[in-house]
Short mmCIF file of C-alpha atoms and ligand atoms in Angstrom, two decimals:
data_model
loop_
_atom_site.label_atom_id
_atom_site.label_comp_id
_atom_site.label_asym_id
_atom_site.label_seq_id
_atom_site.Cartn_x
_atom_site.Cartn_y
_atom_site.Cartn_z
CA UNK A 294 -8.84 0.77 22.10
CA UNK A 295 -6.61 -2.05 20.09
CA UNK A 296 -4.21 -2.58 22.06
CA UNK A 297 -1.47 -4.99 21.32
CA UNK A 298 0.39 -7.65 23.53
CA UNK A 299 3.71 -5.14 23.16
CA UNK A 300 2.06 -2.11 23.65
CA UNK A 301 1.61 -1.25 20.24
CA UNK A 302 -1.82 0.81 19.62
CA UNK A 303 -3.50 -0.42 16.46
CA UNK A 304 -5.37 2.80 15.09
CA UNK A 305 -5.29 1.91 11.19
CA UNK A 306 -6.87 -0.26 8.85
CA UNK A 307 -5.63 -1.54 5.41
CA UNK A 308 -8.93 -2.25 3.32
CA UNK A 309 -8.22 -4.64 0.30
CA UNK A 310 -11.10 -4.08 -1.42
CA UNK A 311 -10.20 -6.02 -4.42
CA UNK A 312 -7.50 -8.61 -5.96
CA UNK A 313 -7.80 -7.83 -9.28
CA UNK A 314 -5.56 -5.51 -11.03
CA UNK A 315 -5.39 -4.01 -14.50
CA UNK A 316 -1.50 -4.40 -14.38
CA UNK A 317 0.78 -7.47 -13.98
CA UNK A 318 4.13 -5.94 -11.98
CA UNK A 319 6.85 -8.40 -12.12
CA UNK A 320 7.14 -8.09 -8.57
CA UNK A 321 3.68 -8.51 -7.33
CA UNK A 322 2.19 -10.78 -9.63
CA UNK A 323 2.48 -13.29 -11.90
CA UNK A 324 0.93 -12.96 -16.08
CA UNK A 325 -1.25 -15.82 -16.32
CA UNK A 326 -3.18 -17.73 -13.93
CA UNK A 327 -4.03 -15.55 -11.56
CA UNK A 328 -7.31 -16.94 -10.18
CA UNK A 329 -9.56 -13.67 -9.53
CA UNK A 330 -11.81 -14.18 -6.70
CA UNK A 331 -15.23 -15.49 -7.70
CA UNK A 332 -17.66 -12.06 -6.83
CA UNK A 333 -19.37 -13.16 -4.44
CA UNK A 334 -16.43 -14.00 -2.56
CA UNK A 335 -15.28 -10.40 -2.32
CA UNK A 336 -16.51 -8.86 0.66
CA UNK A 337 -19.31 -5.95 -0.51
CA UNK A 338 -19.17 -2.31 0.47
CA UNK A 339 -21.88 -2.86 2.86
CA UNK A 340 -19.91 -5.26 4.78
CA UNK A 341 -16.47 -3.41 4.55
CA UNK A 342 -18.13 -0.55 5.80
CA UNK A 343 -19.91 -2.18 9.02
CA UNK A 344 -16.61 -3.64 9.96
CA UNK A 345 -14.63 -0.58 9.33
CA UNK A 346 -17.30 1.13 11.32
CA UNK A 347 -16.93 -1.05 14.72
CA UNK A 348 -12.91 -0.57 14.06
CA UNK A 349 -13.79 2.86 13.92
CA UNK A 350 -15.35 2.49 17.20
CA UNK A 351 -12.54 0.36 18.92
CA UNK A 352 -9.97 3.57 18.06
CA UNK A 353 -9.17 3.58 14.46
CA UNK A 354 -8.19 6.90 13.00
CA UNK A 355 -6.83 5.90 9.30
CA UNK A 356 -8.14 3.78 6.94
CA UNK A 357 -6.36 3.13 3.59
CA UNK A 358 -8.11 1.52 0.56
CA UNK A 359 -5.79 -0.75 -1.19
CA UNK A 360 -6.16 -3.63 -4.12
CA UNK A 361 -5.13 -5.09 -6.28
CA UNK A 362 -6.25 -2.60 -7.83
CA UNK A 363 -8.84 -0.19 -5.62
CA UNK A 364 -9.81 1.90 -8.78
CA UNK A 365 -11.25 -1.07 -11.03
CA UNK A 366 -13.77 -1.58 -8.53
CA UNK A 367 -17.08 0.01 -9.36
CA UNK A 368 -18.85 2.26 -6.68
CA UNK A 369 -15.87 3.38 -5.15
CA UNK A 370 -16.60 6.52 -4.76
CA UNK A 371 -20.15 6.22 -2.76
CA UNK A 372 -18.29 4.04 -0.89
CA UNK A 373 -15.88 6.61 0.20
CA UNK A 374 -18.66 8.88 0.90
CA UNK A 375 -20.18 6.27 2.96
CA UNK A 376 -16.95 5.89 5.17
CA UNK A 377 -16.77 9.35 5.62
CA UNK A 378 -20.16 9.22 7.12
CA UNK A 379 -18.74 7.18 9.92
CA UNK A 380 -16.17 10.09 11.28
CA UNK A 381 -15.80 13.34 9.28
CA UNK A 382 -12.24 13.48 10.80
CA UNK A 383 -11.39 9.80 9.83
CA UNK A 384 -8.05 9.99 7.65
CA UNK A 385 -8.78 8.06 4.55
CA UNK A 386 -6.30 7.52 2.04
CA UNK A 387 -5.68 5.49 -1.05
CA UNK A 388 -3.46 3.46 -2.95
CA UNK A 389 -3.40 3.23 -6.54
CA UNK A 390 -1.32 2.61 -9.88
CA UNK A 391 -2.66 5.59 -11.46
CA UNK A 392 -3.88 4.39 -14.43
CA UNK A 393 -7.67 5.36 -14.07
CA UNK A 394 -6.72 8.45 -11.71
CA UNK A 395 -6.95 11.19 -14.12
CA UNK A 396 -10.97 10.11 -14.67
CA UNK A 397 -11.32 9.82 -10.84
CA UNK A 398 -9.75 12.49 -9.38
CA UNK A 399 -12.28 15.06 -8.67
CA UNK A 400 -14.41 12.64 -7.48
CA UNK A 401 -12.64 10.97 -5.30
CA UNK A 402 -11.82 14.30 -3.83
CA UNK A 403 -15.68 15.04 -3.58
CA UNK A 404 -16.42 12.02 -1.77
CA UNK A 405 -13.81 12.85 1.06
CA UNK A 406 -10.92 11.18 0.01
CA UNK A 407 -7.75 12.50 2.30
CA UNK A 408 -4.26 11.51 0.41
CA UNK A 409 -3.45 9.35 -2.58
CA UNK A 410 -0.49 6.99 -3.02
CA UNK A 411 0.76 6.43 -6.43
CA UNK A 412 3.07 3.72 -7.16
CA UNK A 413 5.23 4.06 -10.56
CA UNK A 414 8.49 2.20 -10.83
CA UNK A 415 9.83 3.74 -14.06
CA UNK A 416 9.58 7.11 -15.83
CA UNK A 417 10.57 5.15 -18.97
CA UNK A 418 7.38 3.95 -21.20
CA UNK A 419 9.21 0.61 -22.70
CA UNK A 420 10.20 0.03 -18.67
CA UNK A 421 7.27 0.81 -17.80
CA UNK A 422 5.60 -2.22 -19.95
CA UNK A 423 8.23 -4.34 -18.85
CA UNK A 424 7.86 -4.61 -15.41
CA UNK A 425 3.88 -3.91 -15.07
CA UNK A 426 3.49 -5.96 -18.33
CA UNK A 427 1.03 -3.52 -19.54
CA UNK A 428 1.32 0.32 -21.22
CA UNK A 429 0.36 2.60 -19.15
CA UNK A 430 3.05 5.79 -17.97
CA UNK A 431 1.07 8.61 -19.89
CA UNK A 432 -2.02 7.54 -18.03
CA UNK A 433 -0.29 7.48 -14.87
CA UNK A 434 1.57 10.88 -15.26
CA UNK A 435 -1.87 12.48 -16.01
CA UNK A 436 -3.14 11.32 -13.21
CA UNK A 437 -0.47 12.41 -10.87
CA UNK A 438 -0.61 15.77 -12.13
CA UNK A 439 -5.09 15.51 -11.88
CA UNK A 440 -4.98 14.64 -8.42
CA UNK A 441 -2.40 17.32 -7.48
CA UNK A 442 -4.37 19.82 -9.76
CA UNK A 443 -7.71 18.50 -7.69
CA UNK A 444 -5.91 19.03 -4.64
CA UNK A 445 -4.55 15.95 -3.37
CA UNK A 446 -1.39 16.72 -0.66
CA UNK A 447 1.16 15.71 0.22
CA UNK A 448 0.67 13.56 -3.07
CA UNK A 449 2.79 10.67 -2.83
CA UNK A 450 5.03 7.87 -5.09
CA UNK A 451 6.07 4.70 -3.97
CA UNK A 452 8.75 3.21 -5.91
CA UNK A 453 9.91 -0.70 -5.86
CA UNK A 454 13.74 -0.41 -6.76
CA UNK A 455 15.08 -3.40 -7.64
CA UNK A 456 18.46 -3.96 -9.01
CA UNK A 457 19.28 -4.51 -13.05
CA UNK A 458 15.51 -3.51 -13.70
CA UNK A 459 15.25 0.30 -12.68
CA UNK A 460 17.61 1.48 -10.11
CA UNK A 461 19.09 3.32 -12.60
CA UNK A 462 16.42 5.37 -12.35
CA UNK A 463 16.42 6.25 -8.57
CA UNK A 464 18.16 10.12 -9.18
CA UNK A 465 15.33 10.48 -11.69
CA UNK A 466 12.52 10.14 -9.16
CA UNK A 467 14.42 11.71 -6.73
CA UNK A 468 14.37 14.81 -8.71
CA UNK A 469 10.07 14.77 -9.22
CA UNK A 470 10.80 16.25 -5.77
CA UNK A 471 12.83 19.44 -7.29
CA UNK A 472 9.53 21.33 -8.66
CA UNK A 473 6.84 19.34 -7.46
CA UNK A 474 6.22 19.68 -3.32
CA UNK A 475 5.41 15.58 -3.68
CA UNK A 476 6.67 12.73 -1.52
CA UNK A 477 8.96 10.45 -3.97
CA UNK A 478 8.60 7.19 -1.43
CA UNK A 479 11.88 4.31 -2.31
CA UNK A 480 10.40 1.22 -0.98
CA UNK A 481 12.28 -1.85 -0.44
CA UNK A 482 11.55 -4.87 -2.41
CA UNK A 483 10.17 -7.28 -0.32
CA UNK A 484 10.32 -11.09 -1.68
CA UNK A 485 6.87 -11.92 -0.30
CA UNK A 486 5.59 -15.16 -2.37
CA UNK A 487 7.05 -17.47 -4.10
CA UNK A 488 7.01 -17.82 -8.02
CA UNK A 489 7.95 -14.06 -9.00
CA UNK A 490 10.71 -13.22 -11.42
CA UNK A 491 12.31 -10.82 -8.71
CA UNK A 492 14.53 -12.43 -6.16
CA UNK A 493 16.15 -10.94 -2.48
CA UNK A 494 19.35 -10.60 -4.18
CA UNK A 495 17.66 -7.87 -6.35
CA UNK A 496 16.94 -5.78 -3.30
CA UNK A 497 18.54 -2.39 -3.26
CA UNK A 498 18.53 -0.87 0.41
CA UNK A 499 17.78 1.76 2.05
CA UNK A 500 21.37 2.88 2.76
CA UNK A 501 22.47 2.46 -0.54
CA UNK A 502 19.41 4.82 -1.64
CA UNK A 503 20.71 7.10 0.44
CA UNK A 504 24.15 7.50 -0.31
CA UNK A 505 23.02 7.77 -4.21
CA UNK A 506 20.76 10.41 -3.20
CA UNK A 507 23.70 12.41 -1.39
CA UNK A 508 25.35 12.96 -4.32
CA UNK A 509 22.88 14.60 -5.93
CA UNK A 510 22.78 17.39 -2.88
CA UNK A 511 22.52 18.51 0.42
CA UNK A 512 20.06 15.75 1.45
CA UNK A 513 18.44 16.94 5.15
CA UNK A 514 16.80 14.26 7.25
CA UNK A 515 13.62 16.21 7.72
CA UNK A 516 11.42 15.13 10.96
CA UNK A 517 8.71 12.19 9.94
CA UNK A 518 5.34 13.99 9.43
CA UNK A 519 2.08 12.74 10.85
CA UNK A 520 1.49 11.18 7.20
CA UNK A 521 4.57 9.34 6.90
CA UNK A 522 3.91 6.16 8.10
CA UNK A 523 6.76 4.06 8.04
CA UNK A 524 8.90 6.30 5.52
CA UNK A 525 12.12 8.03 7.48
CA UNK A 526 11.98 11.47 5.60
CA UNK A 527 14.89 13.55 3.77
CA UNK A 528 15.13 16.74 1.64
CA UNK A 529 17.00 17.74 -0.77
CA UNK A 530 18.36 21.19 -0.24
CA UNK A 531 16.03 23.09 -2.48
CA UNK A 532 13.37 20.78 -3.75
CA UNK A 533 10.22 21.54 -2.99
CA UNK A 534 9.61 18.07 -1.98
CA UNK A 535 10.27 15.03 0.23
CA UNK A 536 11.97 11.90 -0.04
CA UNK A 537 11.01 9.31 1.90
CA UNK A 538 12.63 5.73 2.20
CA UNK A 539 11.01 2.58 3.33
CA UNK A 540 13.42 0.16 4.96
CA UNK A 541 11.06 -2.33 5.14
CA UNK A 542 13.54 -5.38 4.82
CA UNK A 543 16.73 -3.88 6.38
CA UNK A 544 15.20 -1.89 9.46
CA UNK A 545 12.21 -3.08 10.16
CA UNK A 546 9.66 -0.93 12.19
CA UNK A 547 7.72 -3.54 13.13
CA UNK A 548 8.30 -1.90 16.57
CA UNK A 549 6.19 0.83 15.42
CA UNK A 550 3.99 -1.18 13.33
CA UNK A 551 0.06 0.48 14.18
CA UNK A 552 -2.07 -1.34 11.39
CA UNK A 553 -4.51 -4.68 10.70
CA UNK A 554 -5.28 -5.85 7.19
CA UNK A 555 -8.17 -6.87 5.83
CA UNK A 556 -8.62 -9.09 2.76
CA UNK A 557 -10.71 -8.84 -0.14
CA UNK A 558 -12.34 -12.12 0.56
CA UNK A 559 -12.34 -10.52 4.23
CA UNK A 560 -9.69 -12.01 6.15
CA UNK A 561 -7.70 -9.90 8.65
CA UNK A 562 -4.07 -10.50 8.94
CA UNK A 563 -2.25 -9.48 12.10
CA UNK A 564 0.66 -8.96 10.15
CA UNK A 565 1.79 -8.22 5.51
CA UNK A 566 3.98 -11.35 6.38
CA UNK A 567 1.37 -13.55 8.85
CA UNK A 568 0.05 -16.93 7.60
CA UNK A 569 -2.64 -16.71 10.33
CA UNK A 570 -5.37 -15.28 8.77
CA UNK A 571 -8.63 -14.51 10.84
CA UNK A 572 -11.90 -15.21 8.85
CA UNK A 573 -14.37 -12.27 9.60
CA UNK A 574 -16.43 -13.45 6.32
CA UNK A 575 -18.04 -16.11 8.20
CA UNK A 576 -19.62 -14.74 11.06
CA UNK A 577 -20.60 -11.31 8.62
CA UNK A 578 -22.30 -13.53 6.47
CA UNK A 579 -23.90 -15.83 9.52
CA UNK A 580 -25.90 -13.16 11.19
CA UNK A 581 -22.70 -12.18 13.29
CA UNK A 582 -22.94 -9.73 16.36
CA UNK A 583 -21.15 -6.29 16.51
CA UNK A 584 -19.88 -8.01 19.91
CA UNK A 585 -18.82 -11.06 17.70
CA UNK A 586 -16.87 -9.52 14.96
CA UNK A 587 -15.07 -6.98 17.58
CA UNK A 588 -13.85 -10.33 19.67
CA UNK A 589 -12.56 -10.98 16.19
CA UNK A 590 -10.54 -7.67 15.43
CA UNK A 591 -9.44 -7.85 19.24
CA UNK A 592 -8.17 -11.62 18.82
CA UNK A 593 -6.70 -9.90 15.72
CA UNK A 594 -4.61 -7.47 17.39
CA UNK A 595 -3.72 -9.97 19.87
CA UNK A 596 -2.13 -12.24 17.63
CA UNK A 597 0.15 -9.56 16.25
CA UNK A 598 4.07 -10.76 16.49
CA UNK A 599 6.92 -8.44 17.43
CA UNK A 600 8.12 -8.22 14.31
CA UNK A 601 8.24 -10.45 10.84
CA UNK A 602 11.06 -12.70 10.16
CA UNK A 603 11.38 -11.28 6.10
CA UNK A 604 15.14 -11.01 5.89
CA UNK A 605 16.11 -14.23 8.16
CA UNK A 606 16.85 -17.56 6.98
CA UNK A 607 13.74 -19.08 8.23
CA UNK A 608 11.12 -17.33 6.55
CA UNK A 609 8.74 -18.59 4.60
CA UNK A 610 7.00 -16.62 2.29
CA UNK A 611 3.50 -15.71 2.39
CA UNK A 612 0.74 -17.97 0.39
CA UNK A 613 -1.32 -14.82 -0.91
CA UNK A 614 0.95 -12.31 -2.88
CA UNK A 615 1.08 -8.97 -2.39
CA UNK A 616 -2.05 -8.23 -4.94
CA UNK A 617 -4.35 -10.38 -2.82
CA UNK A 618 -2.98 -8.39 0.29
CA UNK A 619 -3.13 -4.78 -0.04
CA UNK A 620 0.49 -4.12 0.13
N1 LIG B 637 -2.45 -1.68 -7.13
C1 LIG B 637 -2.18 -0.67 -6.19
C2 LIG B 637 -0.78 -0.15 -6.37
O1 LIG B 637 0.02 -0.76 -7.06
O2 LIG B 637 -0.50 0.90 -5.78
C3 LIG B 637 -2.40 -1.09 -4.75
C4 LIG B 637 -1.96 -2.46 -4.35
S1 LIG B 637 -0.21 -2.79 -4.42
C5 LIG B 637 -0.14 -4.45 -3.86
C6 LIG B 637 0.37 -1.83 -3.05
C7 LIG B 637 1.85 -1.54 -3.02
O3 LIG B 637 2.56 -2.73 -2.83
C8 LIG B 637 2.39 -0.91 -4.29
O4 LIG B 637 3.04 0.31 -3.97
C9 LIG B 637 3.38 -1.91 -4.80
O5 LIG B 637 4.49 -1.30 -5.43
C10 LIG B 637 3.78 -2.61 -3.52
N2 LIG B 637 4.34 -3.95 -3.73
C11 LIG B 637 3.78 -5.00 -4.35
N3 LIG B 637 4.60 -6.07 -4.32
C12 LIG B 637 5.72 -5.65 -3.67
C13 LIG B 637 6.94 -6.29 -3.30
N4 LIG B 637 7.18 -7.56 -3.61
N5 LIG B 637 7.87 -5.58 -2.64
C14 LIG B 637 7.63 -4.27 -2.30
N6 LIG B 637 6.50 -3.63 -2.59
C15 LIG B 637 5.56 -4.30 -3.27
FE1 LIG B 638 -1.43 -4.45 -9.55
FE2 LIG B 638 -0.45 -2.89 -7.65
FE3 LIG B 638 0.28 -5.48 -7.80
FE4 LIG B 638 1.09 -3.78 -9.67
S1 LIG B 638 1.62 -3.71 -7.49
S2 LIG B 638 0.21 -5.84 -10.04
S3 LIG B 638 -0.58 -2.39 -9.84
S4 LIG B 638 -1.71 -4.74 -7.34
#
């Protein structure tokens, strides 16, 4: 078992299995000079799969695939099928802009694929360019509605509000939740690196989400499901939906906090906002034990703090952004 020094069991994995993206969010990255990991750099499926199989082993029951973007990288889906070899009741989940989901759908179902996040901060095309930098809505939209056709559930959308740029839109993805039985997710923004056009001041919180939500209904707090994470869940009286809201700024649930990272370039982070970074690369690539890299993911979950410092004076934000971190 992962067990940390507060008590916390550590029973899911973040995978990053990539840093490159085929979008540019304002928030996340910046447009130019973005230096991609050279390939060989990037850990390969063979070697995200033997470590996610001794985390398996030390008590790991979810493993999410994250990016930049996951769904750029080629052979994901054997990959998948791979990981499911390793538990058939191992919750594996995904998140993804959407923009090559409609083509993957079915197949990522096929493989063994559990639940899909989708993250899409505007329902407005010209928005939609503005703050990924790239077109792109139709393709997501499609491939929201491929995945739910293919039988992806609870489907679910995270959405970055941030002030002046789309919180106008809020009510609108609130009510994707009316017809739709998806989970519309508001997340925080979360001023993680430096040198992004976004700043804290642009943060719209979670209580301010919710009172704008209250006025469009009887909005229920609905107990968290098993899926939720760190979302606090609501309902809108008659929506066939959820909403859930991520304070990840103003609350933080760090107290609750149940998850390692792992890099592309194969790195495990104790915590999104750590700058310790724990090289399991190294000893892969040197002929490392089983014994050797689960010291490693121990030491990991060791070095996990009570909680991150994002909000307080004294923080510093993180070298890597949020692309070369999984989110
Ligand atoms: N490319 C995929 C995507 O966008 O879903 C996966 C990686 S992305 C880094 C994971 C999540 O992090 C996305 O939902 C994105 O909106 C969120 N994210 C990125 N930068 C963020 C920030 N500064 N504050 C809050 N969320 C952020
Ligand atoms: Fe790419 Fe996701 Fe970052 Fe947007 S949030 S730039 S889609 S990694």
């Amino acid at each position: 078992m992962l067990q940390d020094n507060f008590g916390r069991t550590i029973d899911y994995l973040r995978l990053s299995i990539t840093d490159r993206c085929n979008l540019r969010c304002r928030y996340c990255m910046p447009e130019d000079g973005v230096e991609s990991l050279p390939h060989h750099a990037v850990l390969s499926y063979e070697e995200l799969l033997r470590i996610t199989g001794i985390a398996v082993a030390l008590g790991v029951r979810k493993v999410r695939i994250t990016g930049g973007e996951p769904l750029v990288r080629r052979g994901l889906t054997s990959f998948i099928q791979q990981l499911r070899t390793l538990d058939p009741d191992l919750e594996l989940t995904l998140t993804t802009n959407g923009i090559l989901l409609a083509g993957m759908a079915e197949a990522l179902k096929a493989a063994g694929l559990n639940r899909i996040n989708v993250s899409l901060d505007s329902l407005n095309p010209e928005r939609f360019r503005e703050i990924s930098r790239r077109d792109g809505l139709d393709a997501v939209l499609a491939g929201l509605h491929r995945a739910a056709a293919v039988g992806f559930s609870p489907l679910k959308i995270n959405m970055v509000a941030i002030r002046g740029v789309n919180d106008d839109e809020i009510e609108a993805f609130a009510a994707l939740s009316r017809e739709n039985p998806w989970e519309i997710r508001f997340i925080e923004f979360m001023p993680v690196s430096t040198g992004l056009e976004y700043d804290s001041r642009q943060r719209v919180g979670a209580a301010e989400i919710i009172a704008r939500l209250q006025r469009l209904g009887h909005l229920e707090a609905v107990p968290t499901s098993a899926t939720a994470g760190p979302a606090n869940c609501y309902q809108l009286s008659g929506y066939a939906g959820k909403i859930g809201i991520i304070p990840a700024v103003s609350q933080h649930f760090c107290g609750a906090c149940n998850r390692l990272r792992l890099t592309a370039d194969g790195r495990l982070r104790p915590c999104l906002f750590s700058t310790e970074e724990i090289d399991l690369r190294s000893p892969l690539r040197a002929g490392g034990s089983d014994q050797e890299l689960r010291d490693l993911l121990l030491q990991a979950t060791g070095n996990k703090p009570l909680g991150h410092r994002i909000g307080s004076d004294d923080f510093a934000p993180a070298s890597r952004r949020m692309h070369g971190i999984g989110g």
